[in-house]
Short mmCIF file of C-alpha atoms in Angstrom, two decimals:
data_model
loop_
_atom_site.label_atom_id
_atom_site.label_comp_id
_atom_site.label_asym_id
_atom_site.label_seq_id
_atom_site.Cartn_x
_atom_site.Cartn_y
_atom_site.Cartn_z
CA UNK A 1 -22.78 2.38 5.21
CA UNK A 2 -19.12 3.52 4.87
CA UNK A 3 -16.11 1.97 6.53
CA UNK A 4 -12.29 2.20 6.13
CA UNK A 5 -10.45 -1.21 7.18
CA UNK A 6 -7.03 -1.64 7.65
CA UNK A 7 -6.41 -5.69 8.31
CA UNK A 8 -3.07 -4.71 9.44
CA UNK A 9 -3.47 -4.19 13.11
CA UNK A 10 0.95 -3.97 13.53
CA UNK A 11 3.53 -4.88 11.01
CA UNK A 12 7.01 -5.35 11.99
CA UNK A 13 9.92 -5.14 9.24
CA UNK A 14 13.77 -4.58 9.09
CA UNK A 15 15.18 -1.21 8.20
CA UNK A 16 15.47 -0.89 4.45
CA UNK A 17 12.75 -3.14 3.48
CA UNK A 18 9.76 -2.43 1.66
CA UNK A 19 6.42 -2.12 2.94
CA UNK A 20 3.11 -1.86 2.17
CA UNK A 21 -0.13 -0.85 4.55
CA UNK A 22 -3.42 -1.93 3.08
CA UNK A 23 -6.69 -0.02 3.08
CA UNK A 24 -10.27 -0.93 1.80
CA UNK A 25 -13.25 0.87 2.25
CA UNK A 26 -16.51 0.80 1.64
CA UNK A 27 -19.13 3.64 0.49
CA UNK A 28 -21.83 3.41 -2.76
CA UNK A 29 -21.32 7.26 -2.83
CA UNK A 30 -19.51 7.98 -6.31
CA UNK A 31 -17.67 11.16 -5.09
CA UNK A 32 -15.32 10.97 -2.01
CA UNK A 33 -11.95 11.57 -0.48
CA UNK A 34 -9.31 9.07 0.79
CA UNK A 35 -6.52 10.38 2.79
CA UNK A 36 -3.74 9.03 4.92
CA UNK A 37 -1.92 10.22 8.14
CA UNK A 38 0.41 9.40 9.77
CA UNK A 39 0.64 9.35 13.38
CA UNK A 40 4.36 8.99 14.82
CA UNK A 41 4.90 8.57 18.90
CA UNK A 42 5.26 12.21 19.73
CA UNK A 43 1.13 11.45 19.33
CA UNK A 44 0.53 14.16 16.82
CA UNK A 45 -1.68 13.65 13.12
CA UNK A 46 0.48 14.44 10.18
CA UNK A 47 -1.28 14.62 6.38
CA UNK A 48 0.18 12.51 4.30
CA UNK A 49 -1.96 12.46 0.78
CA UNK A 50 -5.47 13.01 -0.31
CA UNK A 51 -7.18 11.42 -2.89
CA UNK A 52 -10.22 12.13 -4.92
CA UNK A 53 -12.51 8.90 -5.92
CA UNK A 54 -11.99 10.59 -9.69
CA UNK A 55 -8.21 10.34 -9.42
CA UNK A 56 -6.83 6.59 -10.25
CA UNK A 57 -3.33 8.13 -11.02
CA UNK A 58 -0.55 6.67 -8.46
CA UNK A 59 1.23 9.04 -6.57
CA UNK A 60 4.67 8.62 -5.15
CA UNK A 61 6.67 11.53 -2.86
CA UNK A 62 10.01 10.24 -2.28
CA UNK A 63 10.17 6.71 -0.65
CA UNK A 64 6.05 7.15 -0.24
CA UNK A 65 3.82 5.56 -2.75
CA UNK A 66 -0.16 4.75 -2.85
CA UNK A 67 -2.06 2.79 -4.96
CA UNK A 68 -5.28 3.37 -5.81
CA UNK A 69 -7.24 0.83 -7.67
CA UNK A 70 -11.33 1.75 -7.55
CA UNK A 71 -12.15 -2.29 -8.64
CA UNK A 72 -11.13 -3.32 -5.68
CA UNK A 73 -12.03 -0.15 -3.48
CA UNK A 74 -8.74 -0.07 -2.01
CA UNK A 75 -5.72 2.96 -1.30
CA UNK A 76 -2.62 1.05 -0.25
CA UNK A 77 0.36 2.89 0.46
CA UNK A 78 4.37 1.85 0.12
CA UNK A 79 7.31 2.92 1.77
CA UNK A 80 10.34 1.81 0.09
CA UNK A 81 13.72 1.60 1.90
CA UNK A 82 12.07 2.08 5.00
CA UNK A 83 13.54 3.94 8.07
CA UNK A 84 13.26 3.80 11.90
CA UNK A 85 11.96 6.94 11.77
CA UNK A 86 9.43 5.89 9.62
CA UNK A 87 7.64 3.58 12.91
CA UNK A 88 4.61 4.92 13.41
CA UNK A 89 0.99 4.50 13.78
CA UNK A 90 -0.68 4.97 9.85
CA UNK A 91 -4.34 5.88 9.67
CA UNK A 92 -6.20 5.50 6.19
CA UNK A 93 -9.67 8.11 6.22
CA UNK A 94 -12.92 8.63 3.80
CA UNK A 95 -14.54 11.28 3.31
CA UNK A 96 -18.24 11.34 1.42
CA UNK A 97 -19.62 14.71 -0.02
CA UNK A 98 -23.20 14.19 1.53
CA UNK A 99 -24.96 16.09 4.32
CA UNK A 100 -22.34 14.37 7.00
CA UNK A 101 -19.42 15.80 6.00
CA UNK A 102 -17.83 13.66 8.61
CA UNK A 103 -14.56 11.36 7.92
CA UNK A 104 -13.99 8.20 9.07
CA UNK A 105 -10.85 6.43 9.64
CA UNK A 106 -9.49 2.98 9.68
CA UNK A 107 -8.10 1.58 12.81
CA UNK A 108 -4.77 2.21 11.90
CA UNK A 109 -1.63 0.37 11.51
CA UNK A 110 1.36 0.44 13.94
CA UNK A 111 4.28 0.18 11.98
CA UNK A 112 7.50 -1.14 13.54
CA UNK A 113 10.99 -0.12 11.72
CA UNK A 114 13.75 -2.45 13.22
CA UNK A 115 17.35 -1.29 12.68
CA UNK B 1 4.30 21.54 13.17
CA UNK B 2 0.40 21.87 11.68
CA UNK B 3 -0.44 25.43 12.79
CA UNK B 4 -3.10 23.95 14.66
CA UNK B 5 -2.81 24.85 18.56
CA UNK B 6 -4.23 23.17 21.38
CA UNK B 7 -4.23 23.75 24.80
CA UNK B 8 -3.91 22.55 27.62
CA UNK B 9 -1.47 19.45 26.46
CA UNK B 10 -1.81 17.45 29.67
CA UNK B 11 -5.38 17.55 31.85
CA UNK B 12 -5.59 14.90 34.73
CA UNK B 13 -9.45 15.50 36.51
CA UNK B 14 -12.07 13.51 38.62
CA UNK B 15 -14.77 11.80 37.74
CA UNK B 16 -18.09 14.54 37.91
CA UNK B 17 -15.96 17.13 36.80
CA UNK B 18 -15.67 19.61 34.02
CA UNK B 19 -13.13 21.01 31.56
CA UNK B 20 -12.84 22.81 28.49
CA UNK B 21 -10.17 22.58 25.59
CA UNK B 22 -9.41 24.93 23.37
CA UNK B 23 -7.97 25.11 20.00
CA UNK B 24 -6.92 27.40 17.47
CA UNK B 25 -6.81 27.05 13.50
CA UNK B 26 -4.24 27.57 11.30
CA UNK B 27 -4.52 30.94 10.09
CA UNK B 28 -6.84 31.31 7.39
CA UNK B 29 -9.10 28.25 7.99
CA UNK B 30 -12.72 28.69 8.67
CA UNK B 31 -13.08 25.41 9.76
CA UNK B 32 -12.53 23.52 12.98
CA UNK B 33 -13.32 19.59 13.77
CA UNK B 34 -12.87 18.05 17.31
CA UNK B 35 -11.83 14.24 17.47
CA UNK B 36 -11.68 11.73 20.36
CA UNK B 37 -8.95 8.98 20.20
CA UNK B 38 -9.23 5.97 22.58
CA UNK B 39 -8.09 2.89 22.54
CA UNK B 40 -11.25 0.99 22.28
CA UNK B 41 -13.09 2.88 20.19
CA UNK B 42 -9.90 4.67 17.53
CA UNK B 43 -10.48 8.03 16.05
CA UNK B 44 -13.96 9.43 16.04
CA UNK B 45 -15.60 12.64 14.79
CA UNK B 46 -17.48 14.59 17.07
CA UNK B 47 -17.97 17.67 15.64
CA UNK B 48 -17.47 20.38 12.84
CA UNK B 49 -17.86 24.02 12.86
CA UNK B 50 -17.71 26.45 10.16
CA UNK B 51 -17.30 30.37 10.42
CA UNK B 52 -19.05 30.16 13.72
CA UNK B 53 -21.86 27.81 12.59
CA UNK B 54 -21.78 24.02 13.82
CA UNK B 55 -21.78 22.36 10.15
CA UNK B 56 -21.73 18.44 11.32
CA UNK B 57 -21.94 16.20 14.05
CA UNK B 58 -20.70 13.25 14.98
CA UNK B 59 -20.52 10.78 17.57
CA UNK B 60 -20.56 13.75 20.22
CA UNK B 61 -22.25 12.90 23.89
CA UNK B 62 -24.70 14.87 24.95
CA UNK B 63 -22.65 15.79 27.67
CA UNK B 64 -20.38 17.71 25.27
CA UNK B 65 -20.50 20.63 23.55
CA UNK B 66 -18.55 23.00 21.47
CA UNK B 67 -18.74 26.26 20.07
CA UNK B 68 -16.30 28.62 17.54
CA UNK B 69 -15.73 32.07 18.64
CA UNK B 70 -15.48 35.26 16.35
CA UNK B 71 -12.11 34.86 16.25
CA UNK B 72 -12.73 31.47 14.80
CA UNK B 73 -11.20 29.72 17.76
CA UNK B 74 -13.24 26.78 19.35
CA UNK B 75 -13.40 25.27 22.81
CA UNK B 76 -14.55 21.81 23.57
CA UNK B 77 -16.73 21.31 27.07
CA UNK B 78 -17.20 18.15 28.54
CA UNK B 79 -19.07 17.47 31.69
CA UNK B 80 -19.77 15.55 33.73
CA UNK B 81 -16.46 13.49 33.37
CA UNK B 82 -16.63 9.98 33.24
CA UNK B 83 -13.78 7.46 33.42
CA UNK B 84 -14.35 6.43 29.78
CA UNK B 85 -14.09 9.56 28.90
CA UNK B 86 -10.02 9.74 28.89
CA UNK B 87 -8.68 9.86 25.57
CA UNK B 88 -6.32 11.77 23.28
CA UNK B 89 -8.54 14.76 22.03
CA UNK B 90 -7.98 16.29 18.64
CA UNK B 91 -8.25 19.62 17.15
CA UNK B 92 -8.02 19.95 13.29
CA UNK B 93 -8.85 22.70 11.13
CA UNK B 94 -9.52 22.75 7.21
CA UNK B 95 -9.67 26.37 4.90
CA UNK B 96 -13.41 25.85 4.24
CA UNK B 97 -15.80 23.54 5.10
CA UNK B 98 -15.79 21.35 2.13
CA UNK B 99 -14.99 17.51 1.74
CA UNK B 100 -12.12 18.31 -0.42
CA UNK B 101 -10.50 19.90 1.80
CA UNK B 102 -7.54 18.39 4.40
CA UNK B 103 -7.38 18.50 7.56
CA UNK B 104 -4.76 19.66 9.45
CA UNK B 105 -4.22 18.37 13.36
CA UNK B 106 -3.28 19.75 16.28
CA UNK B 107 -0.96 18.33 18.81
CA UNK B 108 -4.01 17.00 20.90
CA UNK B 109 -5.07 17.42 24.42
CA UNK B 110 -4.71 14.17 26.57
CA UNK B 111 -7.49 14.24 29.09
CA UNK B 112 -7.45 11.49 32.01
CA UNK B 113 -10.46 11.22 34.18
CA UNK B 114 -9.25 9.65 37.37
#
């Protein structure tokens, strides 16, 4: 079966410092997709970074950042420097190439920025 | 702003009732997904159609139903509305139908069954 956890149901930190969201799924399928969105109070689902289960490489964009370490199925991403406008709900997905097709998210994490 | 357009934002309805959503892809995509976000149960699939064609299916009640138009827009039915049934619906739309691809979301259509 596949899932996508995120232990972090809400995470609460002062402007400026770093954090990090966790994600770790699950799947026995050898080709798939991880992506993260990001899902701010206006309510809408913004695309954040995609991932292919080939890919190990780290990625940063700015004060973003995701790790992506296959041993221990996980895609964990870092905001550095973090700003209020950076509190938002973050959703970690999979998505496995079989007959499906369908993605499947993580409960998300509600991220508070405190100024 | 995603490209993705949904419509109506707001829908407030009874219980027994029945309403339709629509959405339109970004230009260019083929595909179009519908998702239901509630509190209880988080994000969930429902449904995937490519080029006209449904392509996958989800966790979609029976009293649902899509379909994508010619003009590759799609419209989400529900029926026979049940107070469970209010949640923050999602549009999203990909350029094919492949896992590769991203999705892009629209601004979602909350529905509230009172």
């Amino acid at each position: 079966a596949q899932k996508v956890t995120q232990a972090q149901t809400e995470i609460s930190v002062v402007e400026k410092e770093d954090v990090t969201l966790d994600c770790v799924y699950e799947t026995r399928d050898t080709t798939y997709y991880l992506f993260w969105y990001k899902q701010p109070p206006s309510g809408e689902l913004v695309f954040l970074i995609r991932r292919n289960s080939f890919d190990e490489q780290n990625e940063i964009s700015g004060r973003y950042s995701w790790n992506f370490q296959k041993s221990t199925s996980s895609f964990n991403f870092t905001i550095t420097a973090s700003q209020v406008v950076d509190s938002a709900v973050y959703f970690c997905a999979l998505r496995i190439q079989n007959r499906d097709d369908k993605i499947i998210f993580g409960k998300g994490t509600r991220l508070h920025i405190l100024p | 702003d995603s490209g993705v357009t949904q419509t109506p934002k707001h829908l407030i309805t009874a219980t027994g009732q029945r309403v339709t959503l629509r959405c339109s892809p970004r230009s260019g995509d083929l595909s179009v997904y519908w998702y239901q976000q509630s509190l209880d149960q988080g994000l969930q699939f429902l449904i995937q159609y490519y080029n006209g064609e449904e392509r996958a299916k989800g966790n979609i009640l029976e009293r649902f139903s899509a379909q994508q138009f010619p003009d590759l827009h799609s419209e989400l039915n529900l029926s026979s509305l049940e107070l469970g049934d209010s949640a923050l619906y999602f549009c999203a739309s990909s350029v094919d139908w492949s896992v590769s691809d991203t999705q892009y979301f629209g601004p979602g259509t909350r529905l509230t069954v009172l």
